[in-house]
Amino acid sequence: MAAEIVNPRSDSSTDHEGADEPFDPAFALHRGGKMAVQATVPVRDKDDLSLAYTPGVAKVCSAIAEQPELVHDYTWKSNVVAVVTDGTAVLGLGDIGAEASLPVMEGKAILFKQFGGVDAVPIALATTDADEIVETVVRLAPSFGGVNLEDISAPRCFEIERKLQERLDIPVFHDDQHGTAVVTLAALRNAAKLTGRTLGDLRAVISGAGAAGVAIAKFLLEAGLGDVAVADRKGVVSRDRDDLTPVKRELAELTNKAGLSGSLESALAGADVFIGVSGGTVPEPAVASMAPNSFVFAMANPNPEVHPDVAHKYAAVVATGRSDYPNQINNVLAFPGIFAGALQVRASRITEGMKIAAADALADVVGDELSADYVIPSPFDERVAPAVTAAVAAAARAEGVARR
């Protein structure tokens, strides 16, 4: 029987609530943490011990010292991801700190395992300095086959990801950016198909110029979207603004071919697509001003920027980030399969082509079942992870970043 190391759950200890307060299943589920480390080999007697540890382990260590690539064959490195955060942008909670982020990072790790068969280790760092984060992850990297950056606030997240990609030869992927973008593209491809259009026919407006908004805009353009304008709290990101950060200045050069300026609401007039990754509320008249057969992807949680009841009055396809409405844009559709595919072929990085392949595979899972309420599959559809994994692995080989 495999050995297991766990944090025991104590039935005798009290939950977070007081004795007179109602039972909360969230606290009950989280008591003791949501994950454990489990051995894959038995250690039942001295013979097992001598193979799993000393002296047998010395042979393997020596072999790896002579041929470093053997680490992938004789350790778990090639199937384990570091889930790294500094706790500055956790879900909708914001900057709550490293320790408070751990329940989310544990959750991310078990989703890796559940949906992609990939082991993952939560690592919450006690620093928010970009260079310190980079240096720490670089020093940890020999233990891992990939790095998933999670819940790190913009604009630092862009710099951290870029520097790590430059310094490491393993996949580094900021899921808040790219996972959201992959799933959004998949849903948008199918929505366009449903209404007899292509991506090139569409003009989109994105609410939010943070990590997700910037990544979605760039990725959709890479995939062939006709045009996209991105709005932050001060309105449309455009070249005539003098208050832009370097990231937004670059965004202004890449987006908004229509030359729009002013408010989000004004940009929505005649737009084909609304993508919300910012929170807040979009007034109903602005939604009504969109083009016929429009798409509303209001992904803020728990309150979408446009309530689905309102969106359905005007839009041909409506998606949210919530599981209790059709067409949930959920990162879990992407990141487990993307990492599984990259690790399978020992990819040195995750390319744009690999992400587009993941989006195409997701869209294809829907197949002939395509409808207004089904442009993206469920995270529990067992076809999802294998399809994404295979597509990403094939793309990695095609793009020359696979090492096996």
Short mmCIF file of C-alpha atoms in Angstrom, two decimals:
data_model
loop_
_atom_site.label_atom_id
_atom_site.label_comp_id
_atom_site.label_asym_id
_atom_site.label_seq_id
_atom_site.Cartn_x
_atom_site.Cartn_y
_atom_site.Cartn_z
CA MET A 1 0.00 0.00 0.00
CA ALA A 2 1.30 3.44 -0.86
CA ALA A 3 2.41 5.56 2.06
CA GLU A 4 0.68 8.88 2.60
CA ILE A 5 1.77 11.96 4.49
CA VAL A 6 -1.17 14.13 5.50
CA ASN A 7 -2.21 16.91 7.78
CA PRO A 8 -4.83 15.02 9.83
CA ARG A 9 -8.28 16.50 10.07
CA SER A 10 -9.34 16.66 13.69
CA ASP A 11 -13.01 15.97 14.26
CA SER A 12 -12.70 17.19 17.83
CA SER A 13 -11.54 20.72 16.99
CA THR A 14 -14.05 23.47 16.38
CA ASP A 15 -14.77 25.12 13.07
CA HIS A 16 -14.06 28.81 12.44
CA GLU A 17 -17.59 29.75 13.47
CA GLY A 18 -18.66 30.09 17.06
CA ALA A 19 -20.65 27.30 18.68
CA ASP A 20 -23.94 29.11 18.14
CA GLU A 21 -23.27 30.00 14.51
CA PRO A 22 -24.48 27.84 11.60
CA PHE A 23 -22.25 25.11 10.20
CA ASP A 24 -20.23 26.28 7.18
CA PRO A 25 -19.20 23.45 4.83
CA ALA A 26 -16.41 25.55 3.30
CA PHE A 27 -14.53 25.65 6.61
CA ALA A 28 -15.22 21.97 7.21
CA LEU A 29 -13.81 21.02 3.81
CA HIS A 30 -10.69 23.14 4.21
CA ARG A 31 -9.76 21.95 7.72
CA GLY A 32 -6.27 20.45 7.56
CA GLY A 33 -5.81 21.59 3.95
CA LYS A 34 -7.05 20.09 0.68
CA MET A 35 -4.05 18.08 -0.46
CA ALA A 36 -1.38 15.60 0.64
CA VAL A 37 1.87 14.01 -0.53
CA GLN A 38 1.51 10.34 -1.44
CA ALA A 39 4.29 7.88 -2.23
CA THR A 40 4.22 6.00 -5.53
CA VAL A 41 6.44 3.15 -4.30
CA PRO A 42 6.11 0.91 -1.21
CA VAL A 43 8.41 1.18 1.81
CA ARG A 44 7.40 -1.97 3.71
CA ASP A 45 10.68 -3.48 4.83
CA LYS A 46 14.44 -2.96 4.84
CA ASP A 47 14.77 -4.07 1.22
CA ASP A 48 12.27 -1.44 0.07
CA LEU A 49 14.02 1.15 2.23
CA SER A 50 17.41 0.33 0.79
CA LEU A 51 16.08 0.88 -2.74
CA ALA A 52 13.94 3.95 -2.10
CA TYR A 53 16.57 5.61 0.06
CA THR A 54 20.12 4.70 0.96
CA PRO A 55 22.10 3.00 -0.50
CA GLY A 56 20.05 2.50 -3.69
CA VAL A 57 19.28 6.17 -4.19
CA ALA A 58 22.98 6.98 -4.47
CA LYS A 59 23.21 5.12 -7.78
CA VAL A 60 20.43 7.22 -9.24
CA CYS A 61 21.91 10.46 -7.92
CA SER A 62 25.27 9.62 -9.46
CA ALA A 63 23.68 8.78 -12.80
CA ILE A 64 21.85 12.13 -12.85
CA ALA A 65 25.04 13.96 -11.92
CA GLU A 66 26.70 12.41 -14.99
CA GLN A 67 23.68 12.82 -17.29
CA PRO A 68 21.46 15.66 -15.98
CA GLU A 69 18.64 14.88 -18.44
CA LEU A 70 18.00 11.63 -16.54
CA VAL A 71 16.35 13.72 -13.81
CA HIS A 72 13.18 13.59 -15.93
CA ASP A 73 13.19 9.79 -15.95
CA TYR A 74 14.12 9.08 -12.34
CA THR A 75 12.36 11.86 -10.36
CA TRP A 76 8.95 13.46 -10.44
CA LYS A 77 10.33 16.65 -12.01
CA SER A 78 8.82 16.06 -15.44
CA ASN A 79 5.28 15.90 -14.04
CA VAL A 80 5.23 18.55 -11.32
CA VAL A 81 4.38 22.23 -11.48
CA ALA A 82 5.11 25.00 -8.98
CA VAL A 83 2.03 27.15 -8.36
CA VAL A 84 3.63 30.45 -7.33
CA THR A 85 1.95 33.54 -5.89
CA ASP A 86 2.70 36.57 -3.77
CA GLY A 87 -0.93 36.95 -2.71
CA THR A 88 -1.44 40.37 -4.28
CA ALA A 89 -4.39 39.64 -6.59
CA VAL A 90 -6.27 36.69 -5.12
CA LEU A 91 -9.58 35.98 -6.85
CA GLY A 92 -11.82 38.97 -6.18
CA LEU A 93 -10.21 39.54 -2.77
CA GLY A 94 -7.20 41.56 -3.93
CA ASP A 95 -3.98 41.92 -1.95
CA ILE A 96 -4.63 39.60 1.01
CA GLY A 97 -1.10 38.30 1.51
CA ALA A 98 0.78 35.07 0.97
CA GLU A 99 -0.68 32.96 3.77
CA ALA A 100 -4.29 33.95 3.03
CA SER A 101 -3.70 32.92 -0.60
CA LEU A 102 -2.85 29.32 0.29
CA PRO A 103 -6.42 27.92 0.14
CA VAL A 104 -6.63 29.16 -3.46
CA MET A 105 -3.19 27.80 -4.36
CA GLU A 106 -4.08 24.42 -2.85
CA GLY A 107 -7.27 24.50 -4.88
CA LYS A 108 -5.29 25.21 -8.02
CA ALA A 109 -2.99 22.30 -7.25
CA ILE A 110 -5.79 19.79 -6.84
CA LEU A 111 -7.38 21.00 -10.09
CA PHE A 112 -4.09 20.29 -11.86
CA LYS A 113 -4.24 16.75 -10.54
CA GLN A 114 -7.97 16.18 -10.99
CA PHE A 115 -8.26 17.52 -14.53
CA GLY A 116 -4.78 17.06 -15.99
CA GLY A 117 -3.08 14.31 -14.00
CA VAL A 118 -0.32 16.79 -13.16
CA ASP A 119 1.17 17.11 -9.66
CA ALA A 120 1.46 20.64 -8.35
CA VAL A 121 2.94 22.29 -5.26
CA PRO A 122 1.59 25.59 -3.84
CA ILE A 123 4.33 28.13 -3.16
CA ALA A 124 3.27 31.40 -1.51
CA LEU A 125 6.13 33.89 -1.32
CA ALA A 126 6.69 36.43 1.44
CA THR A 127 7.72 39.18 -0.96
CA THR A 128 6.03 41.38 -3.52
CA ASP A 129 9.25 42.64 -5.08
CA ALA A 130 9.36 41.53 -8.73
CA ASP A 131 13.09 40.85 -8.79
CA GLU A 132 12.97 38.90 -5.52
CA ILE A 133 10.15 36.76 -6.87
CA VAL A 134 12.10 36.06 -10.06
CA GLU A 135 15.28 35.16 -8.18
CA THR A 136 13.37 32.89 -5.78
CA VAL A 137 11.61 31.00 -8.57
CA VAL A 138 14.83 30.63 -10.57
CA ARG A 139 16.47 29.00 -7.55
CA LEU A 140 13.51 26.67 -7.01
CA ALA A 141 13.24 25.70 -10.68
CA PRO A 142 15.47 22.57 -10.59
CA SER A 143 12.70 20.82 -8.63
CA PHE A 144 9.95 21.48 -11.17
CA GLY A 145 8.96 20.79 -14.75
CA GLY A 146 6.94 24.00 -15.06
CA VAL A 147 5.88 27.17 -13.24
CA ASN A 148 2.31 28.41 -12.99
CA LEU A 149 2.23 32.03 -11.84
CA GLU A 150 -1.00 32.79 -10.04
CA ASP A 151 -2.79 35.79 -8.54
CA ILE A 152 0.08 38.26 -8.94
CA SER A 153 -1.11 41.80 -9.54
CA ALA A 154 -0.58 43.79 -12.73
CA PRO A 155 1.58 45.30 -14.04
CA ARG A 156 4.26 43.38 -12.07
CA CYS A 157 2.92 40.06 -13.36
CA PHE A 158 3.98 40.93 -16.91
CA GLU A 159 7.56 41.70 -15.88
CA ILE A 160 7.84 38.63 -13.65
CA GLU A 161 6.59 36.28 -16.33
CA ARG A 162 8.83 37.79 -19.01
CA LYS A 163 11.98 37.61 -16.88
CA LEU A 164 11.31 34.04 -15.81
CA GLN A 165 10.68 32.97 -19.40
CA GLU A 166 14.00 34.51 -20.37
CA ARG A 167 15.93 32.75 -17.60
CA LEU A 168 14.32 29.32 -17.42
CA ASP A 169 14.11 26.49 -19.94
CA ILE A 170 10.83 25.13 -18.57
CA PRO A 171 7.27 26.37 -19.24
CA VAL A 172 6.35 29.53 -17.31
CA PHE A 173 2.67 30.42 -17.61
CA HIS A 174 0.69 33.14 -15.85
CA ASP A 175 -2.74 31.57 -15.82
CA ASP A 176 -4.62 34.76 -14.94
CA GLN A 177 -3.47 36.07 -18.30
CA HIS A 178 -3.25 33.16 -20.67
CA GLY A 179 -5.70 30.62 -19.29
CA THR A 180 -8.50 33.15 -19.47
CA ALA A 181 -7.45 34.15 -22.97
CA VAL A 182 -7.40 30.56 -24.25
CA VAL A 183 -10.89 29.76 -22.97
CA THR A 184 -12.25 33.08 -24.22
CA LEU A 185 -10.88 32.43 -27.72
CA ALA A 186 -12.43 28.96 -27.79
CA ALA A 187 -15.85 30.29 -26.83
CA LEU A 188 -15.57 33.19 -29.27
CA ARG A 189 -14.64 30.88 -32.16
CA ASN A 190 -17.74 28.82 -31.55
CA ALA A 191 -19.98 31.85 -31.07
CA ALA A 192 -18.78 33.23 -34.40
CA LYS A 193 -19.33 29.85 -36.05
CA LEU A 194 -22.85 29.67 -34.64
CA THR A 195 -23.74 33.03 -36.20
CA GLY A 196 -22.01 32.41 -39.52
CA ARG A 197 -19.04 34.70 -38.96
CA THR A 198 -15.29 34.47 -38.50
CA LEU A 199 -13.05 36.14 -35.93
CA GLY A 200 -11.98 38.63 -38.59
CA ASP A 201 -15.57 39.88 -38.88
CA LEU A 202 -15.74 40.90 -35.22
CA ARG A 203 -15.00 44.08 -33.30
CA ALA A 204 -14.65 43.54 -29.56
CA VAL A 205 -14.57 45.77 -26.50
CA ILE A 206 -12.82 44.56 -23.34
CA SER A 207 -13.61 46.03 -19.94
CA GLY A 208 -10.46 45.81 -17.85
CA ALA A 209 -6.82 46.51 -18.69
CA GLY A 210 -5.26 44.31 -16.04
CA ALA A 211 -3.55 40.97 -16.54
CA ALA A 212 -6.50 39.20 -18.13
CA GLY A 213 -7.69 42.11 -20.26
CA VAL A 214 -4.26 42.79 -21.75
CA ALA A 215 -3.60 39.11 -22.45
CA ILE A 216 -7.02 38.51 -23.99
CA ALA A 217 -6.66 41.50 -26.30
CA LYS A 218 -3.23 40.46 -27.56
CA PHE A 219 -4.20 36.83 -27.93
CA LEU A 220 -7.42 37.50 -29.84
CA LEU A 221 -5.55 39.74 -32.26
CA GLU A 222 -2.90 37.03 -32.70
CA ALA A 223 -5.71 34.61 -33.52
CA GLY A 224 -7.17 36.92 -36.17
CA LEU A 225 -9.80 39.08 -34.46
CA GLY A 226 -10.87 42.04 -36.59
CA ASP A 227 -10.37 44.73 -33.95
CA VAL A 228 -10.48 45.19 -30.19
CA ALA A 229 -10.58 48.20 -27.89
CA VAL A 230 -9.69 47.89 -24.21
CA ALA A 231 -11.13 50.18 -21.55
CA ASP A 232 -9.80 50.86 -18.07
CA ARG A 233 -11.32 53.03 -15.33
CA LYS A 234 -10.60 56.20 -17.34
CA GLY A 235 -12.04 54.99 -20.63
CA VAL A 236 -10.72 53.47 -23.84
CA VAL A 237 -6.97 52.87 -23.97
CA SER A 238 -5.96 54.99 -26.95
CA ARG A 239 -2.87 56.64 -28.35
CA ASP A 240 -4.10 60.14 -27.50
CA ARG A 241 -4.03 59.49 -23.75
CA ASP A 242 -1.06 60.81 -21.80
CA ASP A 243 -1.68 58.85 -18.60
CA LEU A 244 -0.81 55.36 -19.81
CA THR A 245 1.61 52.96 -18.15
CA PRO A 246 4.21 51.31 -20.39
CA VAL A 247 2.02 48.20 -20.64
CA LYS A 248 -1.03 50.21 -21.66
CA ARG A 249 1.01 52.31 -24.05
CA GLU A 250 2.08 49.15 -25.84
CA LEU A 251 -1.55 48.00 -25.79
CA ALA A 252 -2.65 51.27 -27.40
CA GLU A 253 -0.24 50.63 -30.28
CA LEU A 254 -1.59 47.12 -30.86
CA THR A 255 -5.33 47.65 -30.44
CA ASN A 256 -8.16 50.02 -31.32
CA LYS A 257 -7.68 50.27 -35.09
CA ALA A 258 -11.01 52.11 -35.17
CA GLY A 259 -9.41 54.98 -33.24
CA LEU A 260 -12.07 55.06 -30.53
CA SER A 261 -11.75 57.24 -27.46
CA GLY A 262 -13.95 58.13 -24.53
CA SER A 263 -15.98 55.82 -22.36
CA LEU A 264 -16.51 52.08 -22.44
CA GLU A 265 -20.19 52.71 -23.09
CA SER A 266 -19.50 54.77 -26.19
CA ALA A 267 -17.11 52.12 -27.52
CA LEU A 268 -19.82 49.48 -27.24
CA ALA A 269 -22.01 51.20 -29.82
CA GLY A 270 -22.04 48.87 -32.83
CA ALA A 271 -19.57 46.44 -31.24
CA ASP A 272 -19.95 42.72 -31.89
CA VAL A 273 -18.39 41.46 -28.66
CA PHE A 274 -18.22 42.58 -25.04
CA ILE A 275 -15.67 40.87 -22.81
CA GLY A 276 -15.74 41.79 -19.14
CA VAL A 277 -12.80 41.05 -16.84
CA SER A 278 -13.05 44.02 -14.51
CA GLY A 279 -16.18 44.00 -12.39
CA GLY A 280 -18.54 46.96 -12.21
CA THR A 281 -21.79 47.22 -14.12
CA VAL A 282 -22.38 48.04 -17.77
CA PRO A 283 -25.60 50.03 -18.24
CA GLU A 284 -28.32 48.27 -20.20
CA PRO A 285 -28.55 51.01 -22.87
CA ALA A 286 -24.89 50.40 -23.71
CA VAL A 287 -25.58 46.68 -24.19
CA ALA A 288 -28.61 47.53 -26.31
CA SER A 289 -26.41 49.70 -28.56
CA MET A 290 -24.26 46.75 -29.65
CA ALA A 291 -24.54 45.23 -33.13
CA PRO A 292 -27.17 42.60 -33.94
CA ASN A 293 -26.17 39.02 -33.03
CA SER A 294 -23.66 40.33 -30.51
CA PHE A 295 -21.83 38.29 -27.87
CA VAL A 296 -21.66 39.26 -24.20
CA PHE A 297 -18.94 37.51 -22.17
CA ALA A 298 -19.39 39.08 -18.71
CA MET A 299 -16.87 37.16 -16.62
CA ALA A 300 -16.60 39.03 -13.32
CA ASN A 301 -17.37 36.89 -10.26
CA PRO A 302 -19.63 36.69 -8.42
CA ASN A 303 -21.45 39.55 -10.14
CA PRO A 304 -21.11 39.67 -13.96
CA GLU A 305 -20.70 43.12 -15.51
CA VAL A 306 -23.95 42.46 -17.41
CA HIS A 307 -26.53 40.26 -15.75
CA PRO A 308 -27.38 37.32 -18.02
CA ASP A 309 -31.09 38.24 -17.97
CA VAL A 310 -30.20 41.65 -19.39
CA ALA A 311 -27.63 40.29 -21.84
CA HIS A 312 -30.07 37.77 -23.28
CA LYS A 313 -32.39 40.59 -24.35
CA TYR A 314 -29.85 41.75 -26.90
CA ALA A 315 -27.09 39.17 -27.41
CA ALA A 316 -27.03 35.99 -29.48
CA VAL A 317 -24.55 34.32 -27.09
CA VAL A 318 -24.02 35.04 -23.41
CA ALA A 319 -21.18 33.68 -21.26
CA THR A 320 -20.12 34.33 -17.67
CA GLY A 321 -17.51 33.16 -15.22
CA ARG A 322 -20.13 31.43 -13.08
CA SER A 323 -21.00 27.75 -12.97
CA ASP A 324 -24.74 28.32 -12.49
CA TYR A 325 -25.21 29.81 -15.97
CA PRO A 326 -24.49 28.26 -19.38
CA ASN A 327 -21.16 28.92 -21.10
CA GLN A 328 -18.85 29.25 -18.12
CA ILE A 329 -15.48 30.75 -19.07
CA ASN A 330 -13.36 28.83 -16.59
CA ASN A 331 -9.56 28.59 -16.63
CA VAL A 332 -9.72 24.99 -15.48
CA LEU A 333 -10.68 24.13 -19.05
CA ALA A 334 -7.21 25.23 -20.16
CA PHE A 335 -4.34 25.13 -17.71
CA PRO A 336 -4.35 21.41 -16.74
CA GLY A 337 -4.25 20.25 -20.36
CA ILE A 338 -1.81 22.95 -21.44
CA PHE A 339 0.71 21.95 -18.78
CA ALA A 340 0.06 18.23 -19.29
CA GLY A 341 0.82 18.61 -23.00
CA ALA A 342 3.89 20.74 -22.41
CA LEU A 343 5.28 18.38 -19.78
CA GLN A 344 4.52 15.32 -21.89
CA VAL A 345 6.99 16.48 -24.53
CA ARG A 346 9.29 18.31 -22.06
CA ALA A 347 8.67 21.62 -23.80
CA SER A 348 11.09 24.42 -23.03
CA ARG A 349 8.29 26.99 -23.08
CA ILE A 350 4.64 27.54 -23.95
CA THR A 351 4.29 29.34 -27.27
CA GLU A 352 1.46 31.32 -28.81
CA GLY A 353 0.93 28.43 -31.20
CA MET A 354 0.50 26.02 -28.31
CA LYS A 355 -2.10 28.30 -26.71
CA ILE A 356 -4.01 28.68 -29.98
CA ALA A 357 -3.92 24.90 -30.40
CA ALA A 358 -5.40 24.55 -26.91
CA ALA A 359 -8.21 26.99 -27.77
CA ASP A 360 -8.96 25.21 -31.05
CA ALA A 361 -9.09 21.84 -29.27
CA LEU A 362 -11.49 23.23 -26.67
CA ALA A 363 -13.75 24.65 -29.36
CA ASP A 364 -13.70 21.35 -31.26
CA VAL A 365 -14.90 19.40 -28.22
CA VAL A 366 -18.28 21.11 -28.59
CA GLY A 367 -18.57 19.82 -32.16
CA ASP A 368 -22.07 19.23 -33.52
CA GLU A 369 -23.63 20.04 -30.14
CA LEU A 370 -22.98 23.75 -30.73
CA SER A 371 -25.82 26.02 -29.59
CA ALA A 372 -26.28 29.45 -28.02
CA ASP A 373 -26.13 27.85 -24.57
CA TYR A 374 -23.22 25.58 -25.44
CA VAL A 375 -20.26 27.32 -27.08
CA ILE A 376 -17.75 26.00 -24.53
CA PRO A 377 -17.62 22.56 -22.87
CA SER A 378 -18.04 21.89 -19.17
CA PRO A 379 -14.90 21.46 -17.04
CA PHE A 380 -16.30 18.04 -16.15
CA ASP A 381 -16.45 16.90 -19.77
CA GLU A 382 -13.93 14.05 -19.80
CA ARG A 383 -12.97 14.84 -23.39
CA VAL A 384 -11.50 18.23 -22.52
CA ALA A 385 -8.15 17.50 -20.87
CA PRO A 386 -7.08 14.74 -23.31
CA ALA A 387 -8.00 16.92 -26.31
CA VAL A 388 -6.08 19.94 -25.00
CA THR A 389 -3.11 17.82 -23.93
CA ALA A 390 -2.76 16.17 -27.33
CA ALA A 391 -3.15 19.45 -29.22
CA VAL A 392 -0.57 21.27 -27.09
CA ALA A 393 1.94 18.42 -27.35
CA ALA A 394 1.56 18.31 -31.14
CA ALA A 395 1.93 22.09 -31.40
CA ALA A 396 5.06 22.02 -29.24
CA ARG A 397 6.63 19.49 -31.60
CA ALA A 398 5.59 21.51 -34.64
CA GLU A 399 7.08 24.70 -33.19
CA GLY A 400 10.38 23.06 -32.23
CA VAL A 401 10.15 23.53 -28.45
CA ALA A 402 9.59 19.84 -27.61
CA ARG A 403 12.54 17.85 -26.27
CA ARG A 404 11.06 14.41 -26.71
#
